CSV table of C-alpha atoms (C1' of nucleotides) in Angstrom, one decimal:
chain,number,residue,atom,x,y,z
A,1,UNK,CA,-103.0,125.9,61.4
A,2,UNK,CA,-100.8,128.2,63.0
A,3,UNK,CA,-99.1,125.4,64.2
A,4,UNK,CA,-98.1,123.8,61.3
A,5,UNK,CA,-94.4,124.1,61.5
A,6,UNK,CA,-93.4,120.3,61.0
A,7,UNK,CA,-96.1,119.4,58.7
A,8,UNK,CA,-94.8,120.3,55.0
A,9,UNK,CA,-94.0,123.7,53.2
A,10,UNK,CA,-91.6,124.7,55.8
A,11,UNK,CA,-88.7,122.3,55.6
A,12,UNK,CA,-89.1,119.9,52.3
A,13,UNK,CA,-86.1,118.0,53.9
A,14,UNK,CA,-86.9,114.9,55.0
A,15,UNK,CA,-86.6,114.0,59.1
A,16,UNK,CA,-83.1,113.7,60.2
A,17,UNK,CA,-81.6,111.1,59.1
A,18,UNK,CA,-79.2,109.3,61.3
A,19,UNK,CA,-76.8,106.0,61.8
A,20,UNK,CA,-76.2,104.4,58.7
A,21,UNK,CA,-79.0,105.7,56.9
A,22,UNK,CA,-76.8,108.9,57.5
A,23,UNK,CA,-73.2,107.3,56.9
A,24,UNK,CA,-74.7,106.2,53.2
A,25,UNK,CA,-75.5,109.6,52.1
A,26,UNK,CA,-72.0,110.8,53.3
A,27,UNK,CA,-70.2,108.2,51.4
A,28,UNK,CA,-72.4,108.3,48.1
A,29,UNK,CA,-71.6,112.3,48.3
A,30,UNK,CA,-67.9,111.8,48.7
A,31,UNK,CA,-68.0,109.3,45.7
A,32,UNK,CA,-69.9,111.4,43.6
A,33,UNK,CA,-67.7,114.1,44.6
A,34,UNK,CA,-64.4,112.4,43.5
A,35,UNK,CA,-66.0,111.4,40.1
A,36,UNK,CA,-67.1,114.7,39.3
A,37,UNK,CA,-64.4,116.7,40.5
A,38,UNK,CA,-61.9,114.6,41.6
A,39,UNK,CA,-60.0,113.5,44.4
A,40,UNK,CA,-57.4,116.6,44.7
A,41,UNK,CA,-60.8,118.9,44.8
A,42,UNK,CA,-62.7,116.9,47.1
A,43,UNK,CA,-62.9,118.7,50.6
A,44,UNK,CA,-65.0,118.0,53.1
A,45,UNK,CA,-67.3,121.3,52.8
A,46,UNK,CA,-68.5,120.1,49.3
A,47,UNK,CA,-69.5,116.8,50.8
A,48,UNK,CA,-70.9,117.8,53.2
A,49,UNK,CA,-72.9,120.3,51.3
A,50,UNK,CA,-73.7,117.4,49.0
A,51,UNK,CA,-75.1,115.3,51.7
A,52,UNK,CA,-77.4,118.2,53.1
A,53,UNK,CA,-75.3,118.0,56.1
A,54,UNK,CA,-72.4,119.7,57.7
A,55,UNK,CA,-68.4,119.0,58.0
A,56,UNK,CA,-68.5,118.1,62.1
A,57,UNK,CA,-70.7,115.5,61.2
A,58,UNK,CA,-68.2,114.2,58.7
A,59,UNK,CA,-65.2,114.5,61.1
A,60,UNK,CA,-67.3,112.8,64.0
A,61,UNK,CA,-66.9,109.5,61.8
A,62,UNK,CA,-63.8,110.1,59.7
A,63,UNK,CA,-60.7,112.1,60.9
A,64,UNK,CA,-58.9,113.0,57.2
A,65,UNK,CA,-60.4,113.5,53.6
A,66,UNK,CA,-58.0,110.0,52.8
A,67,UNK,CA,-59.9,108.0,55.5
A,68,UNK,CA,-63.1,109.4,53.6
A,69,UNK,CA,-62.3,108.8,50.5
A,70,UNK,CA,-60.6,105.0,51.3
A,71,UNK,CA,-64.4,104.4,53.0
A,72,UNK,CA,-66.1,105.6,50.3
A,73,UNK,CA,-64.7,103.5,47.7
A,74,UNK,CA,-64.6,100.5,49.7
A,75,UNK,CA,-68.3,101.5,50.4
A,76,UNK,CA,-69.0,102.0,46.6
A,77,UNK,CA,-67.2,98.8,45.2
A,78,UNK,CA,-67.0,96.4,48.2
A,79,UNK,CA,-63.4,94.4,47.1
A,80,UNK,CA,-65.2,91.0,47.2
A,81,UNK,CA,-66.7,89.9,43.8
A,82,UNK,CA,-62.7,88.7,42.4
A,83,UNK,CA,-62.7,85.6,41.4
A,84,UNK,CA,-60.1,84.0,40.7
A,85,UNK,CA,-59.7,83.5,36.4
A,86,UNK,CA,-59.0,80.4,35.3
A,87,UNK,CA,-58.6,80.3,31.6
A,88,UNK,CA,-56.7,77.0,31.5
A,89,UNK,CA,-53.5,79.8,29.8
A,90,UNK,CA,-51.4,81.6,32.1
A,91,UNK,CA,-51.7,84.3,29.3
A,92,UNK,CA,-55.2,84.9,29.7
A,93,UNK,CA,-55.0,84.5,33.7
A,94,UNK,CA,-53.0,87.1,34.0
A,95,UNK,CA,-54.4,89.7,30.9
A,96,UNK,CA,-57.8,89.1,32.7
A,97,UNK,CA,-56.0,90.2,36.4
A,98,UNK,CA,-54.5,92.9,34.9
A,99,UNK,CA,-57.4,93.9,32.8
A,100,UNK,CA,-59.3,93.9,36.1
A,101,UNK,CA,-57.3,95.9,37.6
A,102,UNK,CA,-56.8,98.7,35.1
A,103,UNK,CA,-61.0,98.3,34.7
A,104,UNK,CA,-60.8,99.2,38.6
A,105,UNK,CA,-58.6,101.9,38.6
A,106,UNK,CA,-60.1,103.7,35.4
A,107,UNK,CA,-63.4,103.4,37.3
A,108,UNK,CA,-62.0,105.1,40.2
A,109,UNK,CA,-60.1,107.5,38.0
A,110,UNK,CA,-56.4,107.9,38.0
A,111,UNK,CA,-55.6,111.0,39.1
A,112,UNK,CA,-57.9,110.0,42.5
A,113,UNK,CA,-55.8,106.2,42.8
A,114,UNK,CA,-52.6,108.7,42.3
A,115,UNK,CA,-53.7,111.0,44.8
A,116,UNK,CA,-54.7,108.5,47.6
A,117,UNK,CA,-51.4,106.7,47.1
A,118,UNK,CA,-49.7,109.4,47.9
A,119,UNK,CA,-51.8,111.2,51.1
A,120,UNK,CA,-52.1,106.8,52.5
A,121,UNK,CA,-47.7,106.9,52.7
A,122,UNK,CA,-47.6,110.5,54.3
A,123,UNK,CA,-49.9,108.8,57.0
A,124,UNK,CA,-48.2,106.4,58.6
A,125,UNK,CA,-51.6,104.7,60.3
A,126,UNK,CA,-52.4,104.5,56.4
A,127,UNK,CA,-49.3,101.8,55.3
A,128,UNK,CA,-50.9,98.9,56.7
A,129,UNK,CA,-53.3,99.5,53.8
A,130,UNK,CA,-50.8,99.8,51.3
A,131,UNK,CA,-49.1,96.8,51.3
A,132,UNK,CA,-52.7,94.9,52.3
A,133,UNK,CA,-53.2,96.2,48.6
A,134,UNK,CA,-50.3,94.5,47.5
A,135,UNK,CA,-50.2,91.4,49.5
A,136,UNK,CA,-53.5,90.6,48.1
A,137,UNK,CA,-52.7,91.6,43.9
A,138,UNK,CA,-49.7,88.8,44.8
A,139,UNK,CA,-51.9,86.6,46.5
A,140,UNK,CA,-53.6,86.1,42.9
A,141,UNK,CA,-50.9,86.1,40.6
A,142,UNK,CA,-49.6,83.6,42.6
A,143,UNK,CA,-53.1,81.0,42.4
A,144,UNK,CA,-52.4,81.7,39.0
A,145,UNK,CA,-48.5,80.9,38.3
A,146,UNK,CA,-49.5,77.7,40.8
A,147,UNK,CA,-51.8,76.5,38.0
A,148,UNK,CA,-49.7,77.5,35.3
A,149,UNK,CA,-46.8,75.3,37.1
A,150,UNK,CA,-49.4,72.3,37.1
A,151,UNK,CA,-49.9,72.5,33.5
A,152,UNK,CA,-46.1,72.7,32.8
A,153,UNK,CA,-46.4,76.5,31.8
A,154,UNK,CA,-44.6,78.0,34.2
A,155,UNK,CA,-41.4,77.3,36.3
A,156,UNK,CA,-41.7,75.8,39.9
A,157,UNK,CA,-40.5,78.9,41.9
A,158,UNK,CA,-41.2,82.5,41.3
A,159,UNK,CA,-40.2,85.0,43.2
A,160,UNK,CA,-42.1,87.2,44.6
A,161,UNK,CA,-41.3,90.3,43.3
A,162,UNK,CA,-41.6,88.7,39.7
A,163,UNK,CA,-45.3,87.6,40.5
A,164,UNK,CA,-45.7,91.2,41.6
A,165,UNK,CA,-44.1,92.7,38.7
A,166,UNK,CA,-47.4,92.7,36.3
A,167,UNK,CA,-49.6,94.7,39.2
A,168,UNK,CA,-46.6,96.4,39.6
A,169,UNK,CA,-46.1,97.9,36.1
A,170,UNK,CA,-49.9,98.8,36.0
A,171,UNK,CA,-49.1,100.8,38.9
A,172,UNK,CA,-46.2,102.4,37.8
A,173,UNK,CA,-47.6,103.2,34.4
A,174,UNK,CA,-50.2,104.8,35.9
A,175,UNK,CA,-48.3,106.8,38.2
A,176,UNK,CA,-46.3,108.2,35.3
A,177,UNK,CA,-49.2,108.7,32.9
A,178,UNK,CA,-52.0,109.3,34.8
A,179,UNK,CA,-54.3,107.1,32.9
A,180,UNK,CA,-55.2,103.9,32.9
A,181,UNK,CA,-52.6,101.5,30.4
A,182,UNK,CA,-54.1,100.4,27.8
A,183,UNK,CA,-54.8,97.1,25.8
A,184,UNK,CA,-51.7,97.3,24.1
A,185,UNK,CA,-49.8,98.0,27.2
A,186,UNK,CA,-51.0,95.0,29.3
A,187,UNK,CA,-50.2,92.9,26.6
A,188,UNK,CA,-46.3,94.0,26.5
A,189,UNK,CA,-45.8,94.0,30.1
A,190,UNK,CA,-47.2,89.9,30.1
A,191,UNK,CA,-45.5,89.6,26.4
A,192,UNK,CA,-42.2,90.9,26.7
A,193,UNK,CA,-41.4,91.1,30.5
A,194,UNK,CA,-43.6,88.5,32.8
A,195,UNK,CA,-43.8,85.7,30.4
A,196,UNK,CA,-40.2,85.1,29.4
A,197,UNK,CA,-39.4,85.3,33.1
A,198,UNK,CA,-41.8,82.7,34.5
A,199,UNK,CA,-41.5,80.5,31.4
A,200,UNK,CA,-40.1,76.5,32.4
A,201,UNK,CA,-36.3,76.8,32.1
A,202,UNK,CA,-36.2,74.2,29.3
B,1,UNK,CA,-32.2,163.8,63.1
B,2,UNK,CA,-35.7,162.8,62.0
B,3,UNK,CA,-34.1,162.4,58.4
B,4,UNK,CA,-32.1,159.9,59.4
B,5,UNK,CA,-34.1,157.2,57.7
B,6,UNK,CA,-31.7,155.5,55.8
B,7,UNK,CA,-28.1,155.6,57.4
B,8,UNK,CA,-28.2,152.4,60.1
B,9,UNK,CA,-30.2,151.2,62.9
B,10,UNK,CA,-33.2,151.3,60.6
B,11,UNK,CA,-33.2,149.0,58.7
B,12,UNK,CA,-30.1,146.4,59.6
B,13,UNK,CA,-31.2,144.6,55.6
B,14,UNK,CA,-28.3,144.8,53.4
B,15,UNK,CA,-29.5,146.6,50.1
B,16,UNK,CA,-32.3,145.5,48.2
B,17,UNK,CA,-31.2,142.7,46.0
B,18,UNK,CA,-32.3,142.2,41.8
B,19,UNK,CA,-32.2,139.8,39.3
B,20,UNK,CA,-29.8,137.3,40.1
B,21,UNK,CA,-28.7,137.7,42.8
B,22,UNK,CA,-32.5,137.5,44.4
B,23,UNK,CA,-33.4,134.6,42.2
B,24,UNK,CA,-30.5,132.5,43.8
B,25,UNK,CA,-31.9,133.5,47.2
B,26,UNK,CA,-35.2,132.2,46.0
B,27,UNK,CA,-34.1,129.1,45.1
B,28,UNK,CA,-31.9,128.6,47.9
B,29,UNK,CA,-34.7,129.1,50.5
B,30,UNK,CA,-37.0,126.9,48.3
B,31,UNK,CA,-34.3,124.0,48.7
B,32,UNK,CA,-33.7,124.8,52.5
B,33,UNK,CA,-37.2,124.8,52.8
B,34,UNK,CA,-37.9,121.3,51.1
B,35,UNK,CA,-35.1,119.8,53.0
B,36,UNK,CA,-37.0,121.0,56.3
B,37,UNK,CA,-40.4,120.4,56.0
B,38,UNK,CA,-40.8,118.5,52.9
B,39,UNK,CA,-42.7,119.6,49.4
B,40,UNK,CA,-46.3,119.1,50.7
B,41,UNK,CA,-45.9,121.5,53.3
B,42,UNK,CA,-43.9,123.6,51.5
B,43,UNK,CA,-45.8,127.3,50.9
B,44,UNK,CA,-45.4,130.0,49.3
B,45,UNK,CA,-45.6,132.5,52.2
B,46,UNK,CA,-42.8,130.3,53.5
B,47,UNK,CA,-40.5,130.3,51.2
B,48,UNK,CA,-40.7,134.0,50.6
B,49,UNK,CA,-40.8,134.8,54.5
B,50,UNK,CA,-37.2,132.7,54.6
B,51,UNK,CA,-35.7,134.6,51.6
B,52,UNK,CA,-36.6,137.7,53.4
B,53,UNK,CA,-38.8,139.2,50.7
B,54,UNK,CA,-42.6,138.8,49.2
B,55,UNK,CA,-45.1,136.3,47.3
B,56,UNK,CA,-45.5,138.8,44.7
B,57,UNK,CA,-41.6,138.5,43.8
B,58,UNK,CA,-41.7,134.8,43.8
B,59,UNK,CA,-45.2,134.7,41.8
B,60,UNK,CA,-43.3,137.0,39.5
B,61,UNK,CA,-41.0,134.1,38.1
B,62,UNK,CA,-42.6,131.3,38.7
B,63,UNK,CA,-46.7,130.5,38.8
B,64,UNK,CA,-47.1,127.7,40.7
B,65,UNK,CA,-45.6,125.8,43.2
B,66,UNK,CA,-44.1,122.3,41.6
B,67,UNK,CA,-42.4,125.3,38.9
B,68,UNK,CA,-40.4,126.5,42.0
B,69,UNK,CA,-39.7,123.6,43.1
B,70,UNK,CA,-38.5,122.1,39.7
B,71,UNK,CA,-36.4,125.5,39.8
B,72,UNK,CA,-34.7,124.9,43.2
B,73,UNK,CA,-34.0,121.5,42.0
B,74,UNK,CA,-32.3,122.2,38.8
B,75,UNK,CA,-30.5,124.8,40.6
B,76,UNK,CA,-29.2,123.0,43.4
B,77,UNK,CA,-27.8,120.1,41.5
B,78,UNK,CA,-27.2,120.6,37.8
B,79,UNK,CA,-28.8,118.0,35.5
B,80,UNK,CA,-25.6,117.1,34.2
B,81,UNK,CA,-22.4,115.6,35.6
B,82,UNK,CA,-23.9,112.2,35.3
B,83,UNK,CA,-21.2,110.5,33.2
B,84,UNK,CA,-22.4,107.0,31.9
B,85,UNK,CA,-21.0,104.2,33.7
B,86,UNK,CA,-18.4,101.8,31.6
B,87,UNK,CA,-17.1,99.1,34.5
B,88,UNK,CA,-16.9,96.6,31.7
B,89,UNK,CA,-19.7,94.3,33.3
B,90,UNK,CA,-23.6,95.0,32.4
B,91,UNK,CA,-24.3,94.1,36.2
B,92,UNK,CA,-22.4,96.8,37.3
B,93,UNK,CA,-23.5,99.2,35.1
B,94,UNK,CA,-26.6,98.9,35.4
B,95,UNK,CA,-26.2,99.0,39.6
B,96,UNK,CA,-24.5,102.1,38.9
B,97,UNK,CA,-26.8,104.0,37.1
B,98,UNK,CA,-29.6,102.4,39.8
B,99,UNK,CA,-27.5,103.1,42.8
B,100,UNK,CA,-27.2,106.9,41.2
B,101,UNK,CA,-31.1,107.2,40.7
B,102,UNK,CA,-31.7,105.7,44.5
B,103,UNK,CA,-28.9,108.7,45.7
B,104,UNK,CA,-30.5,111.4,44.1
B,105,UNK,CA,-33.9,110.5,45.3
B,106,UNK,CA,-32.8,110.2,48.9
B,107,UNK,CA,-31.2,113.2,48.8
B,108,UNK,CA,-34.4,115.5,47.4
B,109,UNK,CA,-36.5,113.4,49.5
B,110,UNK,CA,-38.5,110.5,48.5
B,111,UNK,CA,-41.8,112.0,49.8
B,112,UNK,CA,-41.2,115.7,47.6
B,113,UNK,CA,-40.2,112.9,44.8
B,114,UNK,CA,-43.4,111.4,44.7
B,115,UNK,CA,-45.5,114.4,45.6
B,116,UNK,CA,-44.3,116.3,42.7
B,117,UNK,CA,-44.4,113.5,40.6
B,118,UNK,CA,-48.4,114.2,41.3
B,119,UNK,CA,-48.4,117.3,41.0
B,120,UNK,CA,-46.6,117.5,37.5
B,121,UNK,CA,-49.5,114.8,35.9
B,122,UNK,CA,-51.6,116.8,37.1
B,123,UNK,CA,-50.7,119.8,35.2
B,124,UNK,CA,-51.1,119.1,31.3
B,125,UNK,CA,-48.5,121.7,30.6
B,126,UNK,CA,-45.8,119.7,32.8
B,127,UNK,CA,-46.3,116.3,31.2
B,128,UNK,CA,-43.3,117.0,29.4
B,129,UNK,CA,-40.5,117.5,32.3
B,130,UNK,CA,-41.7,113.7,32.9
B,131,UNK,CA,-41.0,111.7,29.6
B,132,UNK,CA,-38.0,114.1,29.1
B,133,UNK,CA,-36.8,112.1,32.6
B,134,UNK,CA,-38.3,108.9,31.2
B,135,UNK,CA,-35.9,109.3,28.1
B,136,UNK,CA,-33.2,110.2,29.9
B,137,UNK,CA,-33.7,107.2,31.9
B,138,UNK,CA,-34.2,104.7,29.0
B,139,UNK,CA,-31.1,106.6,27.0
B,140,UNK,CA,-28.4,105.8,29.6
B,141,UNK,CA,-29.6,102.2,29.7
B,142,UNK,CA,-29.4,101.9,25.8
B,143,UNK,CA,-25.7,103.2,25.8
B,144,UNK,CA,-25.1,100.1,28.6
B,145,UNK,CA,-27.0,97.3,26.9
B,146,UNK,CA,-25.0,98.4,23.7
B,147,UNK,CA,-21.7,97.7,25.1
B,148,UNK,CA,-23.2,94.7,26.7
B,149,UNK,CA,-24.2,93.5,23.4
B,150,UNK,CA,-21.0,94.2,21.9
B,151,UNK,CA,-19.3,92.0,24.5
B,152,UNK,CA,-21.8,89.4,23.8
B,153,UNK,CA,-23.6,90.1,27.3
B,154,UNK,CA,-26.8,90.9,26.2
B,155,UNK,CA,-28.8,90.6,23.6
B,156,UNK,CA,-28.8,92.6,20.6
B,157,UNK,CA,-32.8,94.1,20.2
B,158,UNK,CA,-33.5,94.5,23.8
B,159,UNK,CA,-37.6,96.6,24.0
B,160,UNK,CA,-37.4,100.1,25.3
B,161,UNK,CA,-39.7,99.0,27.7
B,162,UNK,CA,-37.4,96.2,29.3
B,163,UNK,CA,-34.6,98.6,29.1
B,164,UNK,CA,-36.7,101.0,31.1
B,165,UNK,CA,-37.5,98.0,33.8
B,166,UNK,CA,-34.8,98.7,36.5
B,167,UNK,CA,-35.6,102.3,36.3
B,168,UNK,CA,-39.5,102.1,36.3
B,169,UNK,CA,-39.0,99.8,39.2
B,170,UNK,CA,-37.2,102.2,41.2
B,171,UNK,CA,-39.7,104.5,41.2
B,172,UNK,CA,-42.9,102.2,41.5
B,173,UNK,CA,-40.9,101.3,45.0
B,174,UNK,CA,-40.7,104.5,45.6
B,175,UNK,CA,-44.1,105.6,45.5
B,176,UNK,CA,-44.8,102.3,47.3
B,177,UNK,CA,-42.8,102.8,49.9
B,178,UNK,CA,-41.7,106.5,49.7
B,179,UNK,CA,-37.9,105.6,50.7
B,180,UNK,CA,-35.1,105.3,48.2
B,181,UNK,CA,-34.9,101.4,47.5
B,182,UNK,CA,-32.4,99.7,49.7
B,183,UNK,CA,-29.2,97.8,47.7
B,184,UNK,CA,-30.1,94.5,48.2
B,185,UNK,CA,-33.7,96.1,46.3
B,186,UNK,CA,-31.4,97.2,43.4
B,187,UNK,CA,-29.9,93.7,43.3
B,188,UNK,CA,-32.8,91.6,43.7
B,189,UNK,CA,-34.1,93.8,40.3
B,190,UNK,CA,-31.0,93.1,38.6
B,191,UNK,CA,-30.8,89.7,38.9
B,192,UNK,CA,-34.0,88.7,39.3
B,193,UNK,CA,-35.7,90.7,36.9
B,194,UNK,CA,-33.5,92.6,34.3
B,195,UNK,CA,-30.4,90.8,33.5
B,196,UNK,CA,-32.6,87.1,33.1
B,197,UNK,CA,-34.6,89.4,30.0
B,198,UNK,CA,-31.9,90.7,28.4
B,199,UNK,CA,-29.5,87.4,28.6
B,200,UNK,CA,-28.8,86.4,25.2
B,201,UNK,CA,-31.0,83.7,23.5
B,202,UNK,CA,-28.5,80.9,23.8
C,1,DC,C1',-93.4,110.5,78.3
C,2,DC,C1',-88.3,111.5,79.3
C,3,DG,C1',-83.8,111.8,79.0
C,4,DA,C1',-79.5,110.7,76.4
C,5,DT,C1',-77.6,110.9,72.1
C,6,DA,C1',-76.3,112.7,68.0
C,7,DA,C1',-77.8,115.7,63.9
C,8,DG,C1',-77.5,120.0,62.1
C,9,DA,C1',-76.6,124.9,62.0
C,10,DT,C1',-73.4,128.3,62.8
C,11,DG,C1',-69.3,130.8,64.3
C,12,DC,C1',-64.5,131.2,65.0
C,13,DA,C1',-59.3,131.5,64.4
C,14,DA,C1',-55.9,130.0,61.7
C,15,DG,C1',-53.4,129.2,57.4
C,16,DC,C1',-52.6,129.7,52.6
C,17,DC,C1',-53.6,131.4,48.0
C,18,DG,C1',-53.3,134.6,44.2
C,19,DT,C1',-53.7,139.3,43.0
C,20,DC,C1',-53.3,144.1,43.8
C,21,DT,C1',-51.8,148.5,45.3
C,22,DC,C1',-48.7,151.3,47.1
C,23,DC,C1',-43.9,153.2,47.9
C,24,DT,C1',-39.2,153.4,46.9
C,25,DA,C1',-34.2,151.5,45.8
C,26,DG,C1',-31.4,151.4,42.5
C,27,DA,C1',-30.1,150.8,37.6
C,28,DT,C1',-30.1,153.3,33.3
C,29,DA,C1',-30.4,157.0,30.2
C,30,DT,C1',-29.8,161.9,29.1
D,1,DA,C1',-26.2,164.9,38.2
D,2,DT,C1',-30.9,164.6,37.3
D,3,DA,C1',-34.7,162.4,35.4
D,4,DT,C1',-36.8,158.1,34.3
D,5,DC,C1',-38.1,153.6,34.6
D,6,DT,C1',-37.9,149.0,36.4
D,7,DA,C1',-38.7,145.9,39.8
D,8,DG,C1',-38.2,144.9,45.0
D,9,DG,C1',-40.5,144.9,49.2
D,10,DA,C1',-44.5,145.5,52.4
D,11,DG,C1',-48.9,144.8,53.0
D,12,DA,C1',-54.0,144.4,52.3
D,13,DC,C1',-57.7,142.2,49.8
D,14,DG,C1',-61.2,138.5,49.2
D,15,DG,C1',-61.3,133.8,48.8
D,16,DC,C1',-61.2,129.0,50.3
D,17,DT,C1',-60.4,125.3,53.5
D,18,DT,C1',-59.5,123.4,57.8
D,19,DG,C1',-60.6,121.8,62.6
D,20,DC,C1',-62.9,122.9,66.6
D,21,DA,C1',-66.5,124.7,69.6
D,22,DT,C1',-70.9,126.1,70.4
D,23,DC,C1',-75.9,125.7,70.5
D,24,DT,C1',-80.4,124.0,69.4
D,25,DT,C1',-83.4,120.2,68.4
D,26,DA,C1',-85.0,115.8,66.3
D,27,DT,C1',-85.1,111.1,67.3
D,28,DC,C1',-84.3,106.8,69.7
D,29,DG,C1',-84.4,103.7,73.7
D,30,DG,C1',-86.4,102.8,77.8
DNA sequence: CCGATAAGATGCAAGCCGTCTCCTAGATAT
DNA sequence: ATATCTAGGAGACGGCTTGCATCTTATCGG
């Protein structure tokens, strides 16, 4: 009995965990971590606390809170599942897009997606990132304005930045506001701004 | 001879300064020290230690960082001075008032731009230096896009949130890219974007 | 069963924060 | 001029976070 040090009351933790078993509980304790006290407050000691672990363990895998946080999310809400609306209206494509992405940054929350932006361009590694990010939100309006073009609903040739401009606006409204755009918003931005533009010349 | 505590080699520090007089060398060294090492790693204890005096004294006037750094801002160049553009062409305007934004970030720094633009959301009591600079914004482009309407260049109800475009735009590159937006950015906005929106009808 | 590997605990120096307490210069009032 | 009062300046405080270095020890692969 006296040798009982591994069998229960001593240490309720379970055995060591290692690998990925490990790299898991990190990155579901940095996620809950950002949605409970955000991404500005997130630092590695309470994740590591979270995770019944300790920071060098965190550092041994990820060298900045941003590189964390980045593999946390994409670990949380892998960026596949997007397919591609099709609606059969340009309108619709692009509200559902946008509705996407405003659903994906108010998951996230705003003040985090704000945050990030801003530690990813002080890091220069981090830029390739950035515009991945925005290659990709142009890669779709794009599939979009091509079927729109095919159905007559929308010009031949739109330049790039104007197939950006929807994602764009989200972006910058968030930045500014802090929140999420709402219903209303999405709809002016495709109403007033992107549709005249893209609309057939005659 | 051991009295001698205040006539010279003591203390080589001209006298103590007050009001005024210190508050301007607060600021000063706040603005030297953004220009040097940017607002993220801007302190404080560093600011202080350049002006040659205490936290206390800064923490006196102003509680927080982004307030000092709005403060050396406002200071070094004066909101005002900003006379509206009239070159009798909307175009040019409208690339004056952009080309004016893109100057004025570049010279603050697009990086202390953007993290203060953080920074202030993040503070609920701050939200409204932002729209105040969002009206500003949207105010000069009204005065434009009247006198373009009056010379039959532009449409007559143009929405605040197309005037706002070239603006917004400027600063979702910004954060994007955290440089000041090139010209041939500006123009590409102008023409692409902005003047096709505000065109009128026929 | 035996290493090699990596987890986990802990300690350290450094930097910054925000507040506080002293002491005293200098402006103001009497 | 002397007393008084305000606020500058210096510094210490406890606190938090960072990275890194150490040490022990559990676990995996052979």
């Amino acid at each position: 009995m006296t040798v009982s040090q591994s069998t229960s009351a001593d240490r309720p933790v379970a055995t060591r965990r290692r690998g990925e078993a490990l790299e898991n509980a990190l990155l579901d304790a940095a996620w809950t971590e950002l949605r409970s006290v955000g991404y500005a407050k997130l630092t590695m000691e309470r994740v590591a606390d979270r995770a019944n672990t300790s920071r060098a363990v965190i550092y041994r895998r990820w060298p900045s809170r941003h590189e964390l946080v980045i593999a946390a999310l994409l670990h949380q809400q892998p960026t596949g599942g997007s397919r591609i609306p099709d609606t059969g209206s340009l309108r619709e494509d692009v509200l559902t897009i946008m509705r996407r992405a405003a659903r994906r940054i108010s998951d996230i929350g705003p003040a985090t997606v704000t945050g990030l932006l801003n530690d990813l361009m002080a890091d220069d590694a981090s830029h390739a990132i950035i515009d991945q990010l925005a290659r990709g939100g142009a890669e779709v309006m794009n599939r979009a304005l091509a079927r729109a073009a095919a159905r007559g609903e929308a010009r031949e040739h739109v330049p790039e930045r104007v197939a950006r401009l929807p994602l764009d606006l989200i972006r910058h409204e968030l930045i500014l506001t802090h929140r999420a755009p709402s219903s209303a918003t999405l709809e002016a931005i495709v109403d007033q701004i992107f549709l005249p533009l893209v609309k057939p010349l005659l």
